[in-house]
Amino acid sequence: MLRFESFTREAKILNPLKNFEVEPKIIEYRINPLTGKIGCLVLKESGRPIEKMIYTADRDSLEKLAKESEEKCFFCPG
């Protein structure tokens, strides 16, 4: 029988669209019972997901993505 596991944590996000105000978000992590990989959902106050991320990227892919998006990123300096 498959066993579904999940857990939640609170993250404090500095929202650049609100002058970097601290914005708490509840993050639910789910463990895929077949692969063991962890995915997460960022939940709104209502408890419905607003973003979904699955951590499967390797370091080279992440570095390439960061370099390609640096000019448009409002988190990146200058």
Coordinates of C-alpha atoms in Angstrom, one line a residue:
M1 CA 0.0 0.0 0.0
L2 CA 1.3 3.5 -0.8
R3 CA 1.8 5.8 2.1
F4 CA 1.4 9.6 1.4
E5 CA 3.4 11.9 3.6
S6 CA 3.4 15.7 3.9
F7 CA 4.4 18.3 6.4
T8 CA 4.1 22.1 6.6
R9 CA 6.4 24.9 7.5
E10 CA 6.0 28.7 7.7
A11 CA 8.4 30.8 5.5
K12 CA 8.8 34.6 5.8
I13 CA 9.1 36.1 2.4
L14 CA 10.3 39.6 1.6
N15 CA 7.8 40.6 -1.0
P16 CA 9.5 43.0 -3.6
L17 CA 6.0 44.0 -4.9
K18 CA 5.2 45.4 -1.4
N19 CA 8.4 47.3 -0.7
F20 CA 10.0 44.1 0.7
E21 CA 7.5 43.8 3.5
V22 CA 7.7 40.5 5.4
E23 CA 4.9 38.2 4.2
P24 CA 4.5 34.9 6.0
K25 CA 3.6 31.9 3.8
I26 CA 2.7 28.4 4.7
I27 CA 4.6 25.8 2.6
E28 CA 3.3 22.3 2.3
Y29 CA 5.9 19.7 1.4
R30 CA 4.8 16.4 -0.1
I31 CA 6.9 13.3 -0.6
N32 CA 6.2 11.3 -3.7
P33 CA 5.6 7.7 -2.5
L34 CA 7.1 6.2 -5.7
T35 CA 10.2 8.3 -6.3
G36 CA 10.9 9.7 -2.8
K37 CA 11.3 13.2 -4.3
I38 CA 10.0 16.2 -2.4
G39 CA 7.7 18.7 -4.0
C40 CA 6.1 21.7 -2.3
L41 CA 3.1 23.9 -2.6
V42 CA 3.1 27.5 -1.4
L43 CA -0.3 28.0 0.1
K44 CA -2.4 31.1 0.3
E45 CA -4.3 32.0 3.4
S46 CA -7.3 30.0 2.1
G47 CA -5.2 26.9 1.9
R48 CA -5.4 26.6 -1.9
P49 CA -2.1 26.2 -3.8
I50 CA -0.8 29.3 -5.7
E51 CA 2.6 27.9 -6.8
K52 CA 3.9 24.4 -7.3
M53 CA 7.6 23.4 -7.4
I54 CA 9.2 20.1 -7.9
Y55 CA 12.9 19.8 -7.0
T56 CA 14.4 17.8 -9.8
A57 CA 16.8 20.4 -11.4
D58 CA 20.5 19.8 -11.2
R59 CA 23.1 22.5 -10.3
D60 CA 24.1 23.2 -13.9
S61 CA 20.5 23.8 -15.0
L62 CA 19.9 26.1 -12.0
E63 CA 23.0 28.2 -12.8
K64 CA 22.1 28.4 -16.4
L65 CA 18.6 29.6 -15.5
A66 CA 19.9 32.2 -13.0
K67 CA 22.3 33.6 -15.6
E68 CA 19.6 33.8 -18.3
S69 CA 17.1 35.5 -16.0
E70 CA 19.5 37.8 -14.2
E71 CA 18.7 41.0 -16.2
K72 CA 14.9 40.7 -15.5
C73 CA 15.2 39.6 -11.9
F74 CA 14.1 42.2 -9.3
F75 CA 15.8 40.2 -6.6
C76 CA 19.2 40.5 -8.3
P77 CA 21.4 43.5 -7.6
G78 CA 22.0 46.2 -10.3

